[in-house]
CSV table of C-alpha atoms in Angstrom, one decimal:
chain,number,residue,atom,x,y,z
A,1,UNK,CA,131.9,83.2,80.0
A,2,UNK,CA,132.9,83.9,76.2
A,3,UNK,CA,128.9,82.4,75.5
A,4,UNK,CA,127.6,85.3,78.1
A,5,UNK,CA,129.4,88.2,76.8
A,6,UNK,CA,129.5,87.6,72.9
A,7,UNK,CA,125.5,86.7,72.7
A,8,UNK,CA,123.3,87.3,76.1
A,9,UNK,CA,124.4,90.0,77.7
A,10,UNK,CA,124.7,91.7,73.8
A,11,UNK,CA,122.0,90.4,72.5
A,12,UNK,CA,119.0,88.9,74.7
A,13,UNK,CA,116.7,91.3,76.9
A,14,UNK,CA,116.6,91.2,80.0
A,15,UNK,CA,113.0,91.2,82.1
A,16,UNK,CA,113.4,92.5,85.7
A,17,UNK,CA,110.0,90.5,86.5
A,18,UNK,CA,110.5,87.6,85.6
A,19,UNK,CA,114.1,87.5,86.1
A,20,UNK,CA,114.8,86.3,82.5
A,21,UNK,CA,117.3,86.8,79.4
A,22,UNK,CA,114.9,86.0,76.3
A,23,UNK,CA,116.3,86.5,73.0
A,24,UNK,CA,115.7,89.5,70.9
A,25,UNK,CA,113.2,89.5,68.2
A,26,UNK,CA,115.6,92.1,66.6
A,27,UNK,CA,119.3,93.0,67.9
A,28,UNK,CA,121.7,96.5,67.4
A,29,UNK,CA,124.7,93.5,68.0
A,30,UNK,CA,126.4,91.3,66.1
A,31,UNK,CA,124.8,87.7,66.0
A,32,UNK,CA,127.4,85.1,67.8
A,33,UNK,CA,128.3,82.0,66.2
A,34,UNK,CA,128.2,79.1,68.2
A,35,UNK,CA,130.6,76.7,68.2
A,36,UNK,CA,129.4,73.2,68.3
A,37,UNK,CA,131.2,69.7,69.0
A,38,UNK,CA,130.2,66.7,67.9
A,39,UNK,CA,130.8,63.7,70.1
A,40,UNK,CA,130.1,60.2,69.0
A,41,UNK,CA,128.5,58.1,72.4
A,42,UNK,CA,127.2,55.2,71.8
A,43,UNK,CA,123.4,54.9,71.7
A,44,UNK,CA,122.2,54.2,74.9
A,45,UNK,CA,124.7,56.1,76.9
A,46,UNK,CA,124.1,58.8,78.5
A,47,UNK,CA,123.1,61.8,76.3
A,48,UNK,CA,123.5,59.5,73.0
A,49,UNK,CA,121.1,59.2,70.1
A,50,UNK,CA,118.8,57.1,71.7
A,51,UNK,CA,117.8,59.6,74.3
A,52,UNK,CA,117.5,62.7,72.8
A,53,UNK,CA,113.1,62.3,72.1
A,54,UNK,CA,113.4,62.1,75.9
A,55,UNK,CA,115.5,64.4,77.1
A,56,UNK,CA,114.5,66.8,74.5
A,57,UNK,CA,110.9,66.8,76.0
A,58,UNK,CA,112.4,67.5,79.6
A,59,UNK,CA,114.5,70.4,78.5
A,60,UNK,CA,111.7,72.0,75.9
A,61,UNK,CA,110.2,74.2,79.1
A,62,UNK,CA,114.1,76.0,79.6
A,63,UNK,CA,115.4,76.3,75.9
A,64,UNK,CA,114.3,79.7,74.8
A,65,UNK,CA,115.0,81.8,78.2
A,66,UNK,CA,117.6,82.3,80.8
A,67,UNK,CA,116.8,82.4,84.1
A,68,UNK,CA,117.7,81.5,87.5
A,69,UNK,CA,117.0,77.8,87.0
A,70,UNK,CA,120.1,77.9,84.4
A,71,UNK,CA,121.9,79.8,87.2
A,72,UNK,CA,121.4,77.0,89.4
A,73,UNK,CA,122.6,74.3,87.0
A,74,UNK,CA,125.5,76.6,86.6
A,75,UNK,CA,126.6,76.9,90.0
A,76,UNK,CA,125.9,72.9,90.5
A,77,UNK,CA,128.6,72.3,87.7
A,78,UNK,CA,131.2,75.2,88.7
A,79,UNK,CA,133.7,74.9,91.5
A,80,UNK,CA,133.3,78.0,94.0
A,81,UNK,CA,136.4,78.9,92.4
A,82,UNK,CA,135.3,79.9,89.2
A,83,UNK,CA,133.1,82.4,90.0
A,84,UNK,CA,136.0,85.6,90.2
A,85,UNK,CA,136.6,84.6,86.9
A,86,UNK,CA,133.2,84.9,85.8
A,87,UNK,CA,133.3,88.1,87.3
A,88,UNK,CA,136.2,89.5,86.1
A,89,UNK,CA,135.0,89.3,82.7
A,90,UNK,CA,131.8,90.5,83.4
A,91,UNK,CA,133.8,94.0,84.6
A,92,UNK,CA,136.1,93.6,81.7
A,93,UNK,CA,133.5,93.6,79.8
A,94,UNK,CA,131.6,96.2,80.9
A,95,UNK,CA,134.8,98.7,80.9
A,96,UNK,CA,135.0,97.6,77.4
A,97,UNK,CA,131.9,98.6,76.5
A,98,UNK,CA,132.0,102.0,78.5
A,99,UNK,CA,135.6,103.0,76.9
A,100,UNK,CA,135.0,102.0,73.1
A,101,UNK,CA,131.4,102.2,72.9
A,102,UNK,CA,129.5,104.3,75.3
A,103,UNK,CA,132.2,107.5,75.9
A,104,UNK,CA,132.4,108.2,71.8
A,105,UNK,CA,128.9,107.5,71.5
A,106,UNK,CA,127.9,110.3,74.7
A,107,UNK,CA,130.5,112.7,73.2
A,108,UNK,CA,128.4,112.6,69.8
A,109,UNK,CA,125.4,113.5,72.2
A,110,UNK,CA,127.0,116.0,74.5
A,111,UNK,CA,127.6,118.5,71.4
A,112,UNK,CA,124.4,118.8,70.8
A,113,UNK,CA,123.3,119.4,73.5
A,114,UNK,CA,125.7,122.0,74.1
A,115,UNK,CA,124.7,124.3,71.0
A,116,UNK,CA,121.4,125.6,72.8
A,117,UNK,CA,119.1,124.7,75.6
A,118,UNK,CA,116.4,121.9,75.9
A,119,UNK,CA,114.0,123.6,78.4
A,120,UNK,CA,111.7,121.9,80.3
A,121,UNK,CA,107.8,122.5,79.3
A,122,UNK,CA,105.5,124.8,81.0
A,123,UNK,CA,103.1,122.6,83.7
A,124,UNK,CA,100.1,124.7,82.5
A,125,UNK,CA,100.6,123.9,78.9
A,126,UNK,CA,99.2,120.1,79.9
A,127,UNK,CA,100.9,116.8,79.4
A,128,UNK,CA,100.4,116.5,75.5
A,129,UNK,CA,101.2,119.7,74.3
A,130,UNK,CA,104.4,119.1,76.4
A,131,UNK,CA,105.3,115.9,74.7
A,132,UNK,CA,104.7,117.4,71.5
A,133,UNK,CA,107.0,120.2,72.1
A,134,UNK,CA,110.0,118.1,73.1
A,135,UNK,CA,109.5,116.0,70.4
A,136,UNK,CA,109.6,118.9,67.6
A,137,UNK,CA,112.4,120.4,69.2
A,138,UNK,CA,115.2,120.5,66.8
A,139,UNK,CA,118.3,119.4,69.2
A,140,UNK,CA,116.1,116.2,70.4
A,141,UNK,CA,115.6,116.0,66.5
A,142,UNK,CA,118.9,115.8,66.2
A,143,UNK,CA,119.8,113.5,68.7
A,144,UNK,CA,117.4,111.2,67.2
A,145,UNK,CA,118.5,111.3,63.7
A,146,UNK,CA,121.7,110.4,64.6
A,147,UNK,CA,122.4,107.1,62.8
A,148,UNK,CA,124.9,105.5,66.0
A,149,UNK,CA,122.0,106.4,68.6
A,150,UNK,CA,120.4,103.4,68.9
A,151,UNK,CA,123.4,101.0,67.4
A,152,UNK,CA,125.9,102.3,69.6
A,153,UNK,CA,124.5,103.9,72.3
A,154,UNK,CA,121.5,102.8,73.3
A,155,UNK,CA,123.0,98.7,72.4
A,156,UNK,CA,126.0,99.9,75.3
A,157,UNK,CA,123.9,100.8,77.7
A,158,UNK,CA,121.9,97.6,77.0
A,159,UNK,CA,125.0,95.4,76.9
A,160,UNK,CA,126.2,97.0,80.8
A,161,UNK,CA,123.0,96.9,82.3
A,162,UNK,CA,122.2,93.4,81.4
A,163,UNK,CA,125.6,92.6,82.7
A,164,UNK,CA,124.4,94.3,86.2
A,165,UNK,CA,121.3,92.3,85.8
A,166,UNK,CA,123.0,89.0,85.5
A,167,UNK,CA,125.4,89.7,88.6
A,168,UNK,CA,122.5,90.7,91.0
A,169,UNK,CA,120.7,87.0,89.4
A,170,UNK,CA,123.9,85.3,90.3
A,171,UNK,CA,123.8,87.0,93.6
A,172,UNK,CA,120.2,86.1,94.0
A,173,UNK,CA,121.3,82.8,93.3
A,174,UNK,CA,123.5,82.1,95.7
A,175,UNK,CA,121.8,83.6,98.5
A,176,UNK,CA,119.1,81.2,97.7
A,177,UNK,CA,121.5,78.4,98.2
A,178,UNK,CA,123.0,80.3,100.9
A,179,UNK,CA,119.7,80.4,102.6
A,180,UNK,CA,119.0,76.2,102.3
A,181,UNK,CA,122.2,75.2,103.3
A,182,UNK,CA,121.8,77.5,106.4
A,183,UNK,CA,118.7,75.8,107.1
A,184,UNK,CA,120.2,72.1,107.2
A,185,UNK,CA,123.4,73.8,109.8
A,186,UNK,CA,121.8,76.2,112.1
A,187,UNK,CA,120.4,73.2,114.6
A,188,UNK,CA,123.9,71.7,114.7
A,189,UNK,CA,125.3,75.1,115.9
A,190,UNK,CA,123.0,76.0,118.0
A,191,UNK,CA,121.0,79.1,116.3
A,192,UNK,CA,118.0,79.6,117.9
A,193,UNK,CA,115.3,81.4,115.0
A,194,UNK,CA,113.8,83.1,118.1
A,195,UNK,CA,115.8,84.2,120.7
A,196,UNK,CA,114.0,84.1,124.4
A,197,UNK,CA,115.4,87.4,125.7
A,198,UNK,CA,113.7,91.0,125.9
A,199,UNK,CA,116.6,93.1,124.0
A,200,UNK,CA,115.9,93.7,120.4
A,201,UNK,CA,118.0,91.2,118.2
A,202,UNK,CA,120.4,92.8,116.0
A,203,UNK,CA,120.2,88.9,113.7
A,204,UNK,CA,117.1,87.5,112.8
A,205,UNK,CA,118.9,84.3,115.2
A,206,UNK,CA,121.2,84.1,117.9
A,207,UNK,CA,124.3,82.6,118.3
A,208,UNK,CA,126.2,81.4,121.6
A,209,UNK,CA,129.7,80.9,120.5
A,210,UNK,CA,130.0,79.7,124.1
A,211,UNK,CA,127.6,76.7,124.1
A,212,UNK,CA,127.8,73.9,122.6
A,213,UNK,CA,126.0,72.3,120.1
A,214,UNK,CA,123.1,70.0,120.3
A,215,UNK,CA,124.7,67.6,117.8
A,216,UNK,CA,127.7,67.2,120.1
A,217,UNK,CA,125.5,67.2,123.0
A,218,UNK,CA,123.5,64.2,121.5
A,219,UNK,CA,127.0,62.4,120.3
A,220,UNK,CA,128.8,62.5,123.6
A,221,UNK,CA,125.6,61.2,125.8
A,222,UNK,CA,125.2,58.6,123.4
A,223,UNK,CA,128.9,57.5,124.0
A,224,UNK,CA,129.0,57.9,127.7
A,225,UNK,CA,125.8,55.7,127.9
A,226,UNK,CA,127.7,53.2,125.9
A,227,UNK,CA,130.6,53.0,128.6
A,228,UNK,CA,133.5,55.1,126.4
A,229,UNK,CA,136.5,56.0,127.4
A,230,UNK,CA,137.5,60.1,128.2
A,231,UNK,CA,139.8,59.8,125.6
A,232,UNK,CA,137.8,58.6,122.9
A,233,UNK,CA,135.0,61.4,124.4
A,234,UNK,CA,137.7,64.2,123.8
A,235,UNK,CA,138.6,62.7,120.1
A,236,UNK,CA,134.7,62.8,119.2
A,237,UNK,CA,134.5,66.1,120.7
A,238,UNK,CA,137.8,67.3,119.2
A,239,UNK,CA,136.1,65.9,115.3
A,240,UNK,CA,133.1,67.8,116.0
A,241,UNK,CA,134.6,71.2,116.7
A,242,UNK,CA,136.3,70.7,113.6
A,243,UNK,CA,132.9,69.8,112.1
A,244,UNK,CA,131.1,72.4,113.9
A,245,UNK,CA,133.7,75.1,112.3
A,246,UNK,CA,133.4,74.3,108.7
A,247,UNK,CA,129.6,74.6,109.2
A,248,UNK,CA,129.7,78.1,111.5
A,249,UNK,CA,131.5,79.5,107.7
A,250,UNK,CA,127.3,79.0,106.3
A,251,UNK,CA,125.9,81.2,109.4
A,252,UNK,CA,127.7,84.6,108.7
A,253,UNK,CA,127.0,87.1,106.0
A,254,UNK,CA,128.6,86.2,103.4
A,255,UNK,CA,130.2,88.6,101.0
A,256,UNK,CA,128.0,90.4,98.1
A,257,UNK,CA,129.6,90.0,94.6
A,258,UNK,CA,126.7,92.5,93.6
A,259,UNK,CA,128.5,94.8,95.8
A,260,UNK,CA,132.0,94.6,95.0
A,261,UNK,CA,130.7,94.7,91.1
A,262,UNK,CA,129.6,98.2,91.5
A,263,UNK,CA,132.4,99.5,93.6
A,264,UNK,CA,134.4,98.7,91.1
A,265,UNK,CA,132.8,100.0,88.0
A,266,UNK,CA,132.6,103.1,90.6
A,267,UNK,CA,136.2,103.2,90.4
A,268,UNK,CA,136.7,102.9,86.6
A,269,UNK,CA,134.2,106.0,86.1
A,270,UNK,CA,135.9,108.0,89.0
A,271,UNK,CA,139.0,108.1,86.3
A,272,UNK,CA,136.4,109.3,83.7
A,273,UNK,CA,135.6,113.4,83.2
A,274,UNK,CA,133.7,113.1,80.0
A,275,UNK,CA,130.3,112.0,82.4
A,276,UNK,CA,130.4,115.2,84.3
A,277,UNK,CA,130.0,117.3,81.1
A,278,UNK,CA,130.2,120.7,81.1
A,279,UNK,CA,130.2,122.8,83.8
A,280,UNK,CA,126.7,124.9,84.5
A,281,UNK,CA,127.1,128.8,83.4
A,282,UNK,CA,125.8,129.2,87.1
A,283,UNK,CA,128.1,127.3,89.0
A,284,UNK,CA,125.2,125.7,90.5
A,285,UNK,CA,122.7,124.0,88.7
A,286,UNK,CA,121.5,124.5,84.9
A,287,UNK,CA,117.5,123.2,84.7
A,288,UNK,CA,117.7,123.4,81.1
A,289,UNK,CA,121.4,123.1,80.1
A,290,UNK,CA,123.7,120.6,80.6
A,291,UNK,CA,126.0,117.7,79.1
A,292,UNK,CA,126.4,115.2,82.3
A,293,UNK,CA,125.5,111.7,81.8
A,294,UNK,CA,122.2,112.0,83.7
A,295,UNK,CA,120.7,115.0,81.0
A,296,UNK,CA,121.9,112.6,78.4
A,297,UNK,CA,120.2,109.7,79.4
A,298,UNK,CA,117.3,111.8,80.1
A,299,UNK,CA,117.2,112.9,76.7
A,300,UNK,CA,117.7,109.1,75.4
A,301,UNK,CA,115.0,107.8,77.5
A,302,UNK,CA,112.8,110.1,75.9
A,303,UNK,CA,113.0,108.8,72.6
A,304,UNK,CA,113.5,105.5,73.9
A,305,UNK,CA,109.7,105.8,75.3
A,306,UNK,CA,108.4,107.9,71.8
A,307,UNK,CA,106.4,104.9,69.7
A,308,UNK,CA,107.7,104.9,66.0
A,309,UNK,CA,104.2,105.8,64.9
A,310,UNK,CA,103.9,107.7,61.8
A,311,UNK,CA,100.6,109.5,60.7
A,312,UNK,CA,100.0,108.5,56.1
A,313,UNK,CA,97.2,109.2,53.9
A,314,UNK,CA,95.4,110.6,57.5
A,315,UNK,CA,96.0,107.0,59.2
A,316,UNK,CA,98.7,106.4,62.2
A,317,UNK,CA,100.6,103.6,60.7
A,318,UNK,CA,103.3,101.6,63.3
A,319,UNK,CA,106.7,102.1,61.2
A,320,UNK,CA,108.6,99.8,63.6
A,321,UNK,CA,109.0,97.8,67.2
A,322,UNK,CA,108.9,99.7,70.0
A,323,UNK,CA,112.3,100.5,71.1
A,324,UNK,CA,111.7,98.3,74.8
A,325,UNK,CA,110.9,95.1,73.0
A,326,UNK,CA,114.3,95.3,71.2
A,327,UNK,CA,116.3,96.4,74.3
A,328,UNK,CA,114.2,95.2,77.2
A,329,UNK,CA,114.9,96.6,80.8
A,330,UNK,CA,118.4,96.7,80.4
A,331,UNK,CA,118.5,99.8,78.7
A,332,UNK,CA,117.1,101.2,82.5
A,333,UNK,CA,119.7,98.9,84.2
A,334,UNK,CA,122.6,100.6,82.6
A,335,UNK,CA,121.6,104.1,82.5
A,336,UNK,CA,120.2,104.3,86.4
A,337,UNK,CA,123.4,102.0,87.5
A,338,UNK,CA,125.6,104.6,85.8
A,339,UNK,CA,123.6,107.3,87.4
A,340,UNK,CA,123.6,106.3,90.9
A,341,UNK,CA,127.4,105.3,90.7
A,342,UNK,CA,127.9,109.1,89.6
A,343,UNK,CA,125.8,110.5,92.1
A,344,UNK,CA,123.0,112.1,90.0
A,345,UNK,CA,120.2,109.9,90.7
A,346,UNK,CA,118.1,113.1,92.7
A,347,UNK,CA,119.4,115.3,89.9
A,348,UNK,CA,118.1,112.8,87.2
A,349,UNK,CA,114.9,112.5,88.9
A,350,UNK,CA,113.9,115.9,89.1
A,351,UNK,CA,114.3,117.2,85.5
A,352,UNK,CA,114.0,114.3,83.8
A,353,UNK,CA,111.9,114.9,80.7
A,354,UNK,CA,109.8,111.6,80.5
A,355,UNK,CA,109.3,112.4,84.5
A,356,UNK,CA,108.5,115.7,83.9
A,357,UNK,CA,105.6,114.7,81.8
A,358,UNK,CA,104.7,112.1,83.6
A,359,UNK,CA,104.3,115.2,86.7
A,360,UNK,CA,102.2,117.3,84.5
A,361,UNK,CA,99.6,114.6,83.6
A,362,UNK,CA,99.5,113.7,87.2
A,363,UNK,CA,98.1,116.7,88.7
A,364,UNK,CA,96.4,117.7,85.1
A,365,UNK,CA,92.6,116.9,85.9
A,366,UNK,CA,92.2,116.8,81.9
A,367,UNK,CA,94.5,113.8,81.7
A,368,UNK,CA,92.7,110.9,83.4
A,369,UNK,CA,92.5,108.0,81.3
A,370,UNK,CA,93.8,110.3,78.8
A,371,UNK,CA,90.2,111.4,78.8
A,372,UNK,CA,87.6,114.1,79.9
A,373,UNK,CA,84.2,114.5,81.0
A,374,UNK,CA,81.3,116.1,79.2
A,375,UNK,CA,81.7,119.1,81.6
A,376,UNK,CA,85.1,119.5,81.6
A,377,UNK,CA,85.0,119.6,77.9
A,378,UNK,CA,82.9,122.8,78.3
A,379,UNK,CA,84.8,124.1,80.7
A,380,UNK,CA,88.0,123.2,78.8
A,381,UNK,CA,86.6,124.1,75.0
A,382,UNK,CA,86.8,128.0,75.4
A,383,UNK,CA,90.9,127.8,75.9
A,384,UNK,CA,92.9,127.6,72.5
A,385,UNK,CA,95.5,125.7,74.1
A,386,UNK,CA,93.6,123.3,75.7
A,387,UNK,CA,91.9,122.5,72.7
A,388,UNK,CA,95.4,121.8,71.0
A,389,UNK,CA,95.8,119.8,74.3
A,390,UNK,CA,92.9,117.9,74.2
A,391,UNK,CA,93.4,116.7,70.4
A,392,UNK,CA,96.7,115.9,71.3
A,393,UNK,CA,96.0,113.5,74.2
A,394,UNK,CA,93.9,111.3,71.6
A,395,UNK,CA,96.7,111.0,69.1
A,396,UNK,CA,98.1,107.3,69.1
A,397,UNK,CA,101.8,108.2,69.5
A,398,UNK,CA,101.0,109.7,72.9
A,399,UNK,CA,98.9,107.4,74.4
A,400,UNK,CA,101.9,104.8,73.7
A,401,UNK,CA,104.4,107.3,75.1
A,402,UNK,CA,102.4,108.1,78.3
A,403,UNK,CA,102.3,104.1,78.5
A,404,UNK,CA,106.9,103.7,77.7
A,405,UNK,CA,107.1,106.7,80.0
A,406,UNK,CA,105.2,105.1,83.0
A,407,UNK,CA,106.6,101.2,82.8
A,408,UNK,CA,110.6,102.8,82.6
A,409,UNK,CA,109.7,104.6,85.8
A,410,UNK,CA,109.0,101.7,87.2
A,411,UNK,CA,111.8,99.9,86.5
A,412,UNK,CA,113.6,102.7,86.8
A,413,UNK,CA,112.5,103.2,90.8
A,414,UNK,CA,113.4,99.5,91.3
A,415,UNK,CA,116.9,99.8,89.9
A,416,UNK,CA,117.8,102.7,91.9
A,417,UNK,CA,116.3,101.5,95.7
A,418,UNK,CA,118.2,98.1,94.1
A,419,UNK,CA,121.2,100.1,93.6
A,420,UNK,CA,121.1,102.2,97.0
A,421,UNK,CA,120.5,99.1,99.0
A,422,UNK,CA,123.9,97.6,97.6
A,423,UNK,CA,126.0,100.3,97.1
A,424,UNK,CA,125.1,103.3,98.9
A,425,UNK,CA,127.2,106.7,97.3
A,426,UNK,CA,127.4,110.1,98.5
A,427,UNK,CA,124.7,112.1,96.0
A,428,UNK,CA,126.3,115.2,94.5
A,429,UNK,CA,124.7,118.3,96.3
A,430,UNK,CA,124.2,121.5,94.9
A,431,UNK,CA,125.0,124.6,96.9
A,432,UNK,CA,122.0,126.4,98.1
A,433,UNK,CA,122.1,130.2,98.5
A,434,UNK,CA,119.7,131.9,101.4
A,435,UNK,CA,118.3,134.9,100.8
A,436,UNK,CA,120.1,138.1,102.6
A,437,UNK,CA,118.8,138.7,106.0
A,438,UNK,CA,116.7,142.0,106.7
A,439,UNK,CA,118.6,144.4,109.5
């Protein structure tokens, strides 16, 4: 546990495809120091000296990830056990981080945002002169020359949402094994995979709890055809309820850890006001102001996406990695988890900035393939702005943004119909005002 919270969960990104911690080519943590114990075995004995050519070769193709095969040696050594206590500092750690890292790190944020507005750019302005805008405007500016902003809070929201990550892998896991051992039970306790009846199944199987089991079934012919006695039948059939009970445990649902994980970071941010920011001058809902977790994340995930590309001696020059293959996808993990848990996820998704872009290019005919046609150059070349437009859409920086802006959707879609499939909250609704009726 110490090994998982002081260097993967800090420092190794997390790929929601492959389902894999790899270590970061560059970190925002601090490195972890292994500690390593030498053991003298003798030569030939298990791991000594004498083996380590071969065993070396057997273990090169799982060294430099950490993935659900690790997992599965994991739970082969633990007890069942020792899984709460994996747990419990996985949530300690993740409170940690929220309380000494993420809150001062959001409030640094929050009063920027809160000196003037960051409105949302005009559809008819296209795609590129939209991304240009936001990314000239002095607050966003601001938030980016922050020197903390990607050291503190962009490596906390890494640091939770590859803690998320590796609970639903551990979840995964287990109902992988869950699923096998299921497998070897079900025809010893009678589960039939396709029940013969018209109804509509509310299981995949059915169960009689009435019936007995084949296995007994087979046992207690076996011994009558033998010649036993009644009394030994009622000992054999006494054994195999006891047997048949400890294997009935493998047919339920068992319990989701992934679950009980985010219920109870949901209760450690219920005791937290400095996520709701301020409230909206409307009492309703401010499209353009705002200081709630969801506008600041918005606003990080936009210059999470912009490519440090810088434009010297008329070249565009890559100054840097891009921001992703530092954090990996659990920069989405933590900053959608926290959303949803707050109930701003609908909120978030409709005045997002990197979304809002994303809209515009979507039903922008100039924007396919970042490209236009001959024709619709013509058409296009009379309009000053679309000529700014048009330039823009060929400049490096926001080819890779549209590119950033398009993968993190995607993640970001599957961490929230993950998130809403394990923990379902009540989304916060704004009022809606009708207008008056006519007499």
């Amino acid at each position: 546990a110490e090994e998982l919270t002081g260097e993967i969960l800090p420092n190794w990104t997390f790929c929601s495809g492959t389902r894999r911690f790899v270590p970061s080519i560059t970190s925002y943590g601090e490195k972890y120091e292994r500690e390593v114990f030498k053991v003298k075995l003798p030569k030939y004995f298990w791991y000594g000296s004498g083996f380590s050519q071969p065993n070396a070769l057997l273990q090169s193709g799982y060294k430099k990830f950490f993935g659900s095969e690790h997992v599965h040696a994991l739970l082969d050594i633990l007890d069942p056990a020792d899984l709460p206590f994996i747990l419990k500092e996985i949530v300690g750690h993740i409170e940690k981080t929220l309380g000494e890292q993420l809150m001062p790190s959001m409030e640094k944020v929050q009063q920027v945002l809160q000196k003037a507005p960051i409105s949302l750019p005009s559809t008819h302005m296209g795609p590129a002169i939209a991304f240009q805008g936001l990314r000239n405007n002095n607050f966003v500016k601001a938030v980016g020359e922050w020197p903390a902003l990607k050291t503190l809070f962009f490596q906390s929201l890494r640091e939770i949402g590859n803690s998320f990550a590796f609970v639903h892998l551990l979840e995964s896991c287990l109902n992988e094994r869950n699923d096998r051992r299921f497998s070897q039970v079900a025809f010893y306790c009678a589960v039939q995979p396709h029940p013969n009846s018209t109804a509509i199944p509310l299981t995949p199987f059915q169960y009689e709890e009435k019936g007995r089991s084949p296995f007994y079934d087979v046992v207690a012919k076996v011994y009558e055809k033998l010649g036993g006695s009644d009394q030994m039948n009622k000992e054999i059939k006494s054994n195999m309820d006891k047997a048949e009970s400890y294997m009935k445990a493998n047919i339920g649902p068992s319990p989701s850890i992934f679950s009980a994980t985010l219920r109870r970071v949901s209760e450690i941010l219920e005791t937290v006001e400095v996520f709701e920011g301020a409230e909206p001058a409307n009492g309703v809902l401010d499209t353009h102001r705002g200081s709630d977790f969801a506008r600041v994340f918005s606003v990080a995930q936009f210059l999470f996406c912009v490519s440090p590309i810088t434009v010297k001696d008329g070249k565009e020059v890559k100054t840097g990695l891009e921001e992703h293959a530092i954090l990996g996808d659990g920069f989405s993990w933590g900053g959608c988890a926290l959303i949803h848990l707050l109930g701003y996820a609908s909120r978030f998704e409709m005045l997002d900035l990197c979304y809002h872009i994303l809209n515009i290019a979507e039903n922008d005919d100039m924007t396919s393939e970042l490209g236009l046609t001959p024709d619709q150059q013509k058409k296009l070349a009379k309009s000053s702005v679309q000529k700014m437009n048009l330039g823009a859409l060929e400049d490096g920086a926001m080819k890779q943004f549209m590119i950033n802006a398009n993968f993190v959707r995607t993640v970001n879609d599957f961490v929230f119909s993950t998130m809403k499939s394990f923990c379902p909250v009540n989304q916060i609704r704004d009022l809606r005002f009708s207008p008056p009726r006519q007499g």
